[in-house]
Short mmCIF file of N, CA and C in Angstrom, two decimals:
data_model
loop_
_atom_site.label_atom_id
_atom_site.label_comp_id
_atom_site.label_asym_id
_atom_site.label_seq_id
_atom_site.Cartn_x
_atom_site.Cartn_y
_atom_site.Cartn_z
N MET P 1 98.28 78.40 48.85
CA MET P 1 97.26 78.46 49.88
C MET P 1 96.58 79.81 49.79
N SER P 2 95.28 79.82 49.69
CA SER P 2 94.55 81.08 49.56
C SER P 2 93.97 81.51 50.90
N VAL P 3 93.77 82.81 51.01
CA VAL P 3 93.21 83.38 52.23
C VAL P 3 91.69 83.34 52.12
N SER P 4 91.03 82.91 53.18
CA SER P 4 89.58 82.82 53.19
C SER P 4 88.97 84.22 53.14
N ASN P 5 87.85 84.35 52.46
CA ASN P 5 87.16 85.63 52.39
C ASN P 5 86.48 85.99 53.70
N ASP P 6 86.37 85.03 54.63
CA ASP P 6 85.73 85.28 55.92
C ASP P 6 86.63 86.03 56.88
N ILE P 7 87.93 86.01 56.64
CA ILE P 7 88.87 86.66 57.53
C ILE P 7 88.99 88.13 57.12
N PRO P 8 88.68 89.05 58.05
CA PRO P 8 88.79 90.47 57.68
C PRO P 8 90.24 90.87 57.44
N GLN P 9 90.45 91.63 56.41
CA GLN P 9 91.78 92.13 56.10
C GLN P 9 92.01 93.43 56.86
N GLN P 10 93.27 93.80 57.04
CA GLN P 10 93.61 95.00 57.80
C GLN P 10 92.92 96.24 57.24
N HIS P 11 92.88 96.39 55.93
CA HIS P 11 92.27 97.58 55.34
C HIS P 11 90.76 97.58 55.48
N ASP P 12 90.14 96.42 55.76
CA ASP P 12 88.70 96.35 55.98
C ASP P 12 88.33 96.81 57.39
N ILE P 13 89.24 96.66 58.33
CA ILE P 13 88.95 96.95 59.72
C ILE P 13 89.02 98.45 60.00
N TYR P 14 89.99 99.14 59.43
CA TYR P 14 90.21 100.54 59.76
C TYR P 14 90.21 101.39 58.51
N ALA P 15 89.36 102.38 58.51
CA ALA P 15 89.36 103.37 57.44
C ALA P 15 89.84 104.69 58.05
N PRO P 16 90.92 105.28 57.53
CA PRO P 16 91.43 106.52 58.12
C PRO P 16 90.39 107.63 58.02
N PRO P 17 90.44 108.56 58.98
CA PRO P 17 89.49 109.67 58.95
C PRO P 17 89.65 110.49 57.68
N SER P 18 88.57 111.14 57.28
CA SER P 18 88.60 111.89 56.03
C SER P 18 89.55 113.07 56.09
N ASN P 19 89.71 113.68 57.24
CA ASN P 19 90.63 114.80 57.36
C ASN P 19 91.61 114.54 58.50
N ILE P 20 92.72 113.96 58.16
CA ILE P 20 93.71 113.56 59.16
C ILE P 20 94.31 114.76 59.88
N TRP P 21 94.36 115.91 59.21
CA TRP P 21 94.94 117.10 59.85
C TRP P 21 94.06 117.61 60.98
N VAL P 22 92.75 117.53 60.81
CA VAL P 22 91.84 117.93 61.89
C VAL P 22 91.99 116.99 63.07
N ARG P 23 92.10 115.69 62.77
CA ARG P 23 92.31 114.72 63.84
C ARG P 23 93.64 115.01 64.55
N GLY P 24 94.67 115.34 63.80
CA GLY P 24 95.96 115.67 64.39
C GLY P 24 95.87 116.86 65.33
N LEU P 25 95.08 117.86 64.96
CA LEU P 25 94.87 119.02 65.82
C LEU P 25 94.19 118.60 67.13
N PHE P 26 93.15 117.76 67.01
CA PHE P 26 92.48 117.27 68.22
C PHE P 26 93.43 116.42 69.06
N MET P 27 94.28 115.64 68.43
CA MET P 27 95.24 114.83 69.17
C MET P 27 96.20 115.72 69.96
N LEU P 28 96.62 116.81 69.37
CA LEU P 28 97.50 117.76 70.05
C LEU P 28 96.78 118.41 71.24
N ILE P 29 95.53 118.81 71.02
CA ILE P 29 94.74 119.41 72.11
C ILE P 29 94.58 118.42 73.26
N PHE P 30 94.25 117.17 72.94
CA PHE P 30 94.07 116.17 74.00
C PHE P 30 95.39 115.83 74.68
N ALA P 31 96.49 115.89 73.97
CA ALA P 31 97.79 115.65 74.60
C ALA P 31 98.07 116.71 75.67
N ILE P 32 97.72 117.95 75.38
CA ILE P 32 97.89 119.03 76.36
C ILE P 32 96.93 118.83 77.53
N LEU P 33 95.68 118.46 77.24
CA LEU P 33 94.70 118.23 78.30
C LEU P 33 95.09 117.06 79.20
N VAL P 34 95.73 116.04 78.63
CA VAL P 34 96.19 114.90 79.44
C VAL P 34 97.26 115.35 80.42
N ARG P 35 98.13 116.23 79.99
CA ARG P 35 99.17 116.76 80.91
C ARG P 35 98.52 117.52 82.07
N ILE P 36 97.52 118.32 81.76
CA ILE P 36 96.81 119.05 82.81
C ILE P 36 96.09 118.07 83.74
N ALA P 37 95.49 117.04 83.16
CA ALA P 37 94.79 116.03 83.97
C ALA P 37 95.76 115.28 84.88
N ALA P 38 96.97 115.05 84.42
CA ALA P 38 97.97 114.37 85.26
C ALA P 38 98.33 115.22 86.48
N ILE P 39 98.45 116.51 86.28
CA ILE P 39 98.73 117.42 87.40
C ILE P 39 97.54 117.43 88.36
N LEU P 40 96.35 117.49 87.81
CA LEU P 40 95.14 117.45 88.63
C LEU P 40 95.04 116.15 89.41
N LEU P 41 95.36 115.04 88.78
CA LEU P 41 95.33 113.74 89.45
C LEU P 41 96.35 113.69 90.59
N ALA P 42 97.51 114.26 90.38
CA ALA P 42 98.52 114.30 91.45
C ALA P 42 98.02 115.13 92.63
N ALA P 43 97.38 116.25 92.35
CA ALA P 43 96.83 117.09 93.43
C ALA P 43 95.72 116.35 94.17
N LEU P 44 94.85 115.67 93.44
CA LEU P 44 93.78 114.91 94.08
C LEU P 44 94.33 113.77 94.94
N THR P 45 95.42 113.18 94.48
CA THR P 45 96.05 112.10 95.25
C THR P 45 96.54 112.61 96.60
N VAL P 46 97.19 113.75 96.60
CA VAL P 46 97.69 114.34 97.84
C VAL P 46 96.53 114.73 98.76
N ILE P 47 95.51 115.35 98.18
CA ILE P 47 94.34 115.75 98.97
C ILE P 47 93.67 114.52 99.60
N GLN P 48 93.47 113.48 98.81
CA GLN P 48 92.81 112.28 99.32
C GLN P 48 93.65 111.61 100.40
N PHE P 49 94.96 111.58 100.20
CA PHE P 49 95.84 110.97 101.20
C PHE P 49 95.70 111.67 102.55
N PHE P 50 95.80 112.99 102.55
CA PHE P 50 95.71 113.72 103.81
C PHE P 50 94.30 113.66 104.40
N TRP P 51 93.30 113.65 103.55
CA TRP P 51 91.93 113.50 104.03
C TRP P 51 91.78 112.17 104.77
N MET P 52 92.30 111.10 104.15
CA MET P 52 92.21 109.78 104.77
C MET P 52 93.09 109.68 106.02
N LEU P 53 94.20 110.37 106.02
CA LEU P 53 95.10 110.35 107.17
C LEU P 53 94.44 110.97 108.40
N PHE P 54 93.75 112.08 108.19
CA PHE P 54 93.17 112.80 109.33
C PHE P 54 91.75 112.35 109.69
N THR P 55 90.96 111.93 108.72
CA THR P 55 89.57 111.56 109.01
C THR P 55 89.36 110.05 109.08
N LYS P 56 90.34 109.28 108.66
CA LYS P 56 90.25 107.82 108.61
C LYS P 56 89.15 107.34 107.66
N ASP P 57 88.74 108.18 106.74
CA ASP P 57 87.74 107.84 105.74
C ASP P 57 88.07 108.59 104.46
N ARG P 58 87.58 108.08 103.34
CA ARG P 58 87.87 108.74 102.07
C ARG P 58 86.88 109.87 101.81
N ASN P 59 87.32 110.82 101.03
CA ASN P 59 86.46 111.92 100.59
C ASN P 59 85.71 111.41 99.37
N ARG P 60 84.42 111.24 99.48
CA ARG P 60 83.61 110.66 98.41
C ARG P 60 83.67 111.51 97.13
N ALA P 61 83.65 112.83 97.27
CA ALA P 61 83.68 113.71 96.10
C ALA P 61 85.00 113.56 95.34
N VAL P 62 86.10 113.47 96.06
CA VAL P 62 87.40 113.29 95.41
C VAL P 62 87.45 111.92 94.73
N ALA P 63 86.94 110.89 95.41
CA ALA P 63 86.94 109.55 94.83
C ALA P 63 86.09 109.48 93.57
N ASP P 64 84.91 110.09 93.61
CA ASP P 64 84.03 110.09 92.43
C ASP P 64 84.65 110.85 91.27
N PHE P 65 85.25 112.01 91.58
CA PHE P 65 85.89 112.78 90.53
C PHE P 65 87.08 112.02 89.95
N GLY P 66 87.84 111.36 90.81
CA GLY P 66 88.97 110.56 90.33
C GLY P 66 88.53 109.43 89.42
N GLN P 67 87.39 108.82 89.74
CA GLN P 67 86.87 107.76 88.89
C GLN P 67 86.46 108.31 87.52
N SER P 68 85.78 109.45 87.52
CA SER P 68 85.40 110.09 86.25
C SER P 68 86.62 110.50 85.44
N LEU P 69 87.63 111.02 86.12
CA LEU P 69 88.86 111.42 85.44
C LEU P 69 89.54 110.21 84.81
N GLY P 70 89.55 109.09 85.50
CA GLY P 70 90.14 107.87 84.96
C GLY P 70 89.42 107.38 83.71
N LYS P 71 88.09 107.45 83.72
CA LYS P 71 87.31 107.06 82.54
C LYS P 71 87.60 108.00 81.37
N TRP P 72 87.71 109.30 81.67
CA TRP P 72 88.01 110.27 80.62
C TRP P 72 89.39 109.99 80.02
N LEU P 73 90.37 109.72 80.88
CA LEU P 73 91.72 109.42 80.39
C LEU P 73 91.72 108.18 79.51
N ALA P 74 90.91 107.19 79.86
CA ALA P 74 90.82 105.98 79.03
C ALA P 74 90.22 106.31 77.66
N ARG P 75 89.19 107.17 77.63
CA ARG P 75 88.60 107.56 76.35
C ARG P 75 89.58 108.37 75.50
N VAL P 76 90.36 109.22 76.16
CA VAL P 76 91.37 109.99 75.43
C VAL P 76 92.41 109.04 74.84
N ALA P 77 92.84 108.06 75.61
CA ALA P 77 93.82 107.09 75.12
C ALA P 77 93.27 106.34 73.91
N ASP P 78 91.99 105.98 73.96
CA ASP P 78 91.37 105.30 72.81
C ASP P 78 91.38 106.20 71.58
N PHE P 79 91.07 107.48 71.76
CA PHE P 79 91.07 108.41 70.63
C PHE P 79 92.49 108.63 70.11
N GLN P 80 93.43 108.85 71.02
CA GLN P 80 94.81 109.15 70.64
C GLN P 80 95.46 108.00 69.87
N THR P 81 95.14 106.78 70.25
CA THR P 81 95.78 105.62 69.62
C THR P 81 94.99 105.07 68.45
N GLY P 82 93.88 105.70 68.11
CA GLY P 82 93.12 105.29 66.94
C GLY P 82 92.14 104.16 67.20
N VAL P 83 91.95 103.77 68.45
CA VAL P 83 90.98 102.73 68.76
C VAL P 83 89.56 103.23 68.48
N SER P 84 89.34 104.53 68.73
CA SER P 84 88.02 105.12 68.55
C SER P 84 88.14 106.45 67.83
N ASP P 85 87.12 106.77 67.06
CA ASP P 85 87.06 108.09 66.42
C ASP P 85 86.21 109.06 67.23
N ASP P 86 85.63 108.59 68.33
CA ASP P 86 84.81 109.45 69.18
C ASP P 86 85.69 110.32 70.07
N LYS P 87 85.51 111.62 69.95
CA LYS P 87 86.27 112.55 70.79
C LYS P 87 85.66 112.57 72.19
N PRO P 88 86.49 112.55 73.23
CA PRO P 88 85.98 112.60 74.60
C PRO P 88 85.45 113.99 74.96
N PHE P 89 84.95 114.13 76.19
CA PHE P 89 84.51 115.41 76.73
C PHE P 89 85.60 116.45 76.51
N PRO P 90 85.31 117.64 76.12
CA PRO P 90 84.04 118.34 76.06
C PRO P 90 83.31 118.22 74.73
N TRP P 91 83.85 117.48 73.77
CA TRP P 91 83.18 117.31 72.48
C TRP P 91 82.14 116.21 72.54
N ARG P 92 82.17 115.45 73.58
CA ARG P 92 81.21 114.37 73.80
C ARG P 92 80.83 114.41 75.27
N GLY P 93 79.61 114.09 75.59
CA GLY P 93 79.15 114.15 76.97
C GLY P 93 79.86 113.18 77.89
N LEU P 94 79.82 113.48 79.16
CA LEU P 94 80.35 112.57 80.17
C LEU P 94 79.34 111.46 80.40
N GLU P 95 79.85 110.26 80.56
CA GLU P 95 78.95 109.11 80.80
C GLU P 95 79.26 108.48 82.11
#
């Protein structure tokens, strides 16, 4: 039984970056930044909780920043796991 030429092969889908060591350095940098972001997210969680506790409403600035942080973390995860070769902010603009 032969494999159809229409089915993409694994090596056709992904081509490794030309300089894997540079990518590894960026992966290390983003791993450190993710740890910092996790601490920041924990602080924002506490701030938002107490804000909502006392004002009975959410802090829009904290909510918006949390949403942006979540999108950034998703982009970092895509880069770290090889889904994307696009580096997130600050090497790429915020969207």
